[in-house]
Amino acid sequence: MAHIGIVGAGLAGAGAAYALRDTDHDVTLLEKSRGVGGRAATRRRDDCRYDHGANYVKEGDGRTVDLLHELGDDGLVDVEEPVWTFDRDGAIEPSDREEAHKFTWTAGITQFAKRLLAETDAAVRKTTRAESVARDDAGAWTVTDTDGDEHGPFDALLLTPPAPQTADLLAATDWPGADGALAALHDAVADTEFRTIRTLVFHYDFALDVPWYAVVNTDKEHAVGWLAREECKDGHVPDGEGLLIAQMSPAWSVEHYDDPLESAAEAGADLVADLVGDDRLADPDWVDDQGWRYALPDEGLAADAEALASAREAGLFLAGDWVAGAARAHEALWNGVDAGDRIADRL
């Protein structure tokens, strides 16, 4: 039986564990947060549930839909209202794209990772932040966390955090005999750029009467990048109430990333009210936020094939939406599944 370590219990890490579920390998996930799912995250407040990172799982292709149903239809939600678009001037109009299925759960999108991991025997060690990695002369990998505790040894190690955090881990990796492969891999990962997004959450004692679930800025020149109505998801918001998820543009988010919530929410609510054309939205009855410093990859990993092959031969693997080069929840999942399959083939 081989021992496999996975850093990160987001959808890529959960997908890899799911792919390994029918093997006899022992799988351990190290997750820095108190929950699983990564950017596919859900919070609860005042009888509301809201997905404040990834808003839903796009159908992608038939295998994603099939998997969602295999994991259980209980609580599965398909958001029926459409996504419309708006430009730099805030002109909202129907999208000319064909409407796709948009899945979440009554208990929130974090159910995706939870249900994947429930199908496995993997151990999940939460609030465990990986700080450094080492490979010994026998080829076994060990992860040391920020508390100084060691995890392993592992016969294979999969790194799934966003590229900048994975680059930090690679910079703190001791891999004797790497012959330049480690440096090449680190440089390629470090060059993979991510956008920063600050999510603002606005709750109201009324629901909006509009024909869309969400609107997205298509020319990337508005301060609001995405605005979604959480009340369109069954089980998320009590009847008669409204809850908006505003994901601000990267430029606005960087400028206001460290602003106190009160001032950021005031500015954001004014922008939302102006966009929708409803002055009531400038005065929410409560607010919340989340800063996603590494929210969405701008591109995929452009690593040297020889460096990747050397890493895999040594038992070191990478996965995530940034490896796939597509900022979608299902892309992170399937990239993790593919990594899990590669690990199984190697061992």
mmCIF file of C-alpha atoms in Angstrom, residues 3 21 81 85 95 100-101 104 111 139 141 159-160 179 192 204 206 226 231 237 261 264-266 277 337:
data_model
loop_
_atom_site.group_PDB
_atom_site.id
_atom_site.type_symbol
_atom_site.label_atom_id
_atom_site.label_comp_id
_atom_site.label_asym_id
_atom_site.label_seq_id
_atom_site.Cartn_x
_atom_site.Cartn_y
_atom_site.Cartn_z
ATOM 1 C CA HIS A 3 0.904 6.592 1.017
ATOM 2 C CA ARG A 21 -10.966 5.916 -3.948
ATOM 3 C CA GLU A 81 -32.782 32.115 -14.053
ATOM 4 C CA THR A 85 -24.403 40.940 -19.322
ATOM 5 C CA SER A 95 -26.725 37.488 -23.141
ATOM 6 C CA ALA A 100 -26.069 26.421 -19.464
ATOM 7 C CA HIS A 101 -27.033 24.493 -16.339
ATOM 8 C CA THR A 104 -25.180 24.148 -6.488
ATOM 9 C CA GLN A 111 -21.188 20.250 -0.744
ATOM 10 C CA GLY A 139 12.340 8.877 -2.548
ATOM 11 C CA TRP A 141 8.188 13.022 0.574
ATOM 12 C CA LEU A 159 0.257 20.181 -4.643
ATOM 13 C CA THR A 160 -3.068 21.917 -5.401
ATOM 14 C CA ASP A 179 19.227 18.646 -11.564
ATOM 15 C CA THR A 192 1.337 31.793 -13.668
ATOM 16 C CA TYR A 204 -31.869 43.139 2.134
ATOM 17 C CA PHE A 206 -36.757 42.545 0.108
ATOM 18 C CA TRP A 226 -20.158 39.931 -11.320
ATOM 19 C CA GLU A 231 -32.253 34.064 -3.513
ATOM 20 C CA VAL A 237 -32.400 32.843 1.354
ATOM 21 C CA LEU A 261 -15.432 46.216 5.485
ATOM 22 C CA ALA A 264 -15.599 48.906 1.157
ATOM 23 C CA ALA A 265 -19.220 47.801 1.515
ATOM 24 C CA GLU A 266 -20.498 51.371 1.388
ATOM 25 C CA GLY A 277 -30.857 51.225 -11.049
ATOM 26 C CA VAL A 337 -9.083 13.647 -11.085
#
